C-alpha positions as a printed NumPy array, in Angstrom:
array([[  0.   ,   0.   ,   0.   ],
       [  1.56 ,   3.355,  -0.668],
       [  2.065,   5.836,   1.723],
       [  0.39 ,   9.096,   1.439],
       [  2.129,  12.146,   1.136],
       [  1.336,  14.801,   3.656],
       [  1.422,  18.224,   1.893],
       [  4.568,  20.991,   2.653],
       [  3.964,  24.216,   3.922],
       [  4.813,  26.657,   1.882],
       [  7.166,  28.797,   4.967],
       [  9.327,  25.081,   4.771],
       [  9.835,  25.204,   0.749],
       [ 10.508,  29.081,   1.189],
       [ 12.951,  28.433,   3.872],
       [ 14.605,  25.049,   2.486],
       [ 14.878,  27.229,  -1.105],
       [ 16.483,  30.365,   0.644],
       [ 19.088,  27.443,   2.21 ],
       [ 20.373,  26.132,  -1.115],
       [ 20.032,  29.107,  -2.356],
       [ 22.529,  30.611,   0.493],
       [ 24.933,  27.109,   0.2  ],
       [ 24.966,  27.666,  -3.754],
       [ 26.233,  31.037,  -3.282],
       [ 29.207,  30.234,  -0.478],
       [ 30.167,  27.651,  -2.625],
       [ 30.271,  30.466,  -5.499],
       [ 28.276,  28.373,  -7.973],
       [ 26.137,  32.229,  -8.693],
       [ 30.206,  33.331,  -9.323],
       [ 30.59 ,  34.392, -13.294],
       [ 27.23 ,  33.899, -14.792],
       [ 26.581,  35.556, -17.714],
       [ 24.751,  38.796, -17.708],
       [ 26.267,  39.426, -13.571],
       [ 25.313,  42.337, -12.183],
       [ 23.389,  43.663, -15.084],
       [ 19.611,  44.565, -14.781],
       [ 16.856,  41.954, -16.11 ],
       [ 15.647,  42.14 , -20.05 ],
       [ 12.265,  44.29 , -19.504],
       [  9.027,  41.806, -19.878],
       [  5.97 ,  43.082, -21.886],
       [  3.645,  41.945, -19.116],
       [  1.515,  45.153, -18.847],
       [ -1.078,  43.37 , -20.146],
       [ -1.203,  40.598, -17.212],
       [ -2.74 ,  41.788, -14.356],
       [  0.071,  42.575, -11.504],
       [ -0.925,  39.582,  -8.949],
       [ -0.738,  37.173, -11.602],
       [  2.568,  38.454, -13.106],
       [  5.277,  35.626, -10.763],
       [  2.932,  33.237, -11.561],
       [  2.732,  33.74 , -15.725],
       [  6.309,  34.444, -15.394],
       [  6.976,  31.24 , -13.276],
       [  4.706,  29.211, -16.288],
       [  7.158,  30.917, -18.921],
       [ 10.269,  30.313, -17.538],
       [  8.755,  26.797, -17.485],
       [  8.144,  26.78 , -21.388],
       [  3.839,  26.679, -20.267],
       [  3.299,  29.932, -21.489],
       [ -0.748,  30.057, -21.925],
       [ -1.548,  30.077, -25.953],
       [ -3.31 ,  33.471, -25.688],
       [ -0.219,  34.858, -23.792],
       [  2.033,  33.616, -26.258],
       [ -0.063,  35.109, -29.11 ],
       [  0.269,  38.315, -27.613],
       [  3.839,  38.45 , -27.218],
       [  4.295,  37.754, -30.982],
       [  1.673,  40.11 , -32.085],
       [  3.937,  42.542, -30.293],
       [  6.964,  41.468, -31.802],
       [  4.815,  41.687, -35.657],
       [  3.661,  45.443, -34.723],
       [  7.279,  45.835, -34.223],
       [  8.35 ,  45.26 , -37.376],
       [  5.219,  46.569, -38.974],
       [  7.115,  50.512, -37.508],
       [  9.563,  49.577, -39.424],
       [  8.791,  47.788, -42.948],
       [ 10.188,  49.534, -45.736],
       [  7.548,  48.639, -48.3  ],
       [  4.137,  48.123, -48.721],
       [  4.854,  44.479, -49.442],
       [  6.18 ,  43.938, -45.928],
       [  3.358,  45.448, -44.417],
       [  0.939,  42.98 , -45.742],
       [  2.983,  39.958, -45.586],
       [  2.946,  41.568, -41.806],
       [ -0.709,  42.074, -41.514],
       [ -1.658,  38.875, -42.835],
       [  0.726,  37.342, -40.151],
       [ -0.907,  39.146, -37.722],
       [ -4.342,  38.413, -38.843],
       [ -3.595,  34.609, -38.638],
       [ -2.599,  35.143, -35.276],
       [ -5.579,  37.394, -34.349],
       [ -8.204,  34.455, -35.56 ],
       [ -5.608,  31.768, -34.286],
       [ -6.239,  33.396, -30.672],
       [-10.032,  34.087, -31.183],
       [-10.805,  30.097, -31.719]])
């Protein structure tokens, strides 16, 4: 018969993370990481409402990123390029992109 798991308070995964955490960085594993000391990337998240941004970003950094999430961020990234397509062919090769995208997200 298998033994049932009793569940972990959160306060004992905060404080057994902040330990390794704390070991790791005596050890100097943290020591020459890329990117050291400079600031995070900015996130488009303005969109997600601000007690649900950890979480999203905790899904991301996962590779779950919810579809209509990840629609947005690449209709962000099309509208990018859209400011900056030279020709009128771009812009509709852009818009048609962004159209699949838009009914992609609707369904």
């Amino acid at each position: 018969m298998k033994r049932q798991r009793l569940p972990v308070p959160p306060a004992l995964l905060d404080a057994l993370a902040e330990r390794h955490i704390a070991e790791a960085t005596e050890r100097g594993e943290f020591d020459d990481l890329p990117g050291a000391g400079a600031p995070l990337p900015p996130e488009n998240n303005e969109l997600v409402p601000e007690e649900l941004r950890a979480g999203y970003r905790l899904l991301k950094n996962a590779g779950c990123i919810p579809q209509k999430i990840a629609h947005c961020g690449k209709l962000r990234d099309i509208e990018a390029l859209l400011l900056k397509a030279q020709t009128g062919d771009e812009c509709d090769a852009l818009l048609a992109r962004m159209h699949g995208l838009l009914m992609r997200a609707m369904s």
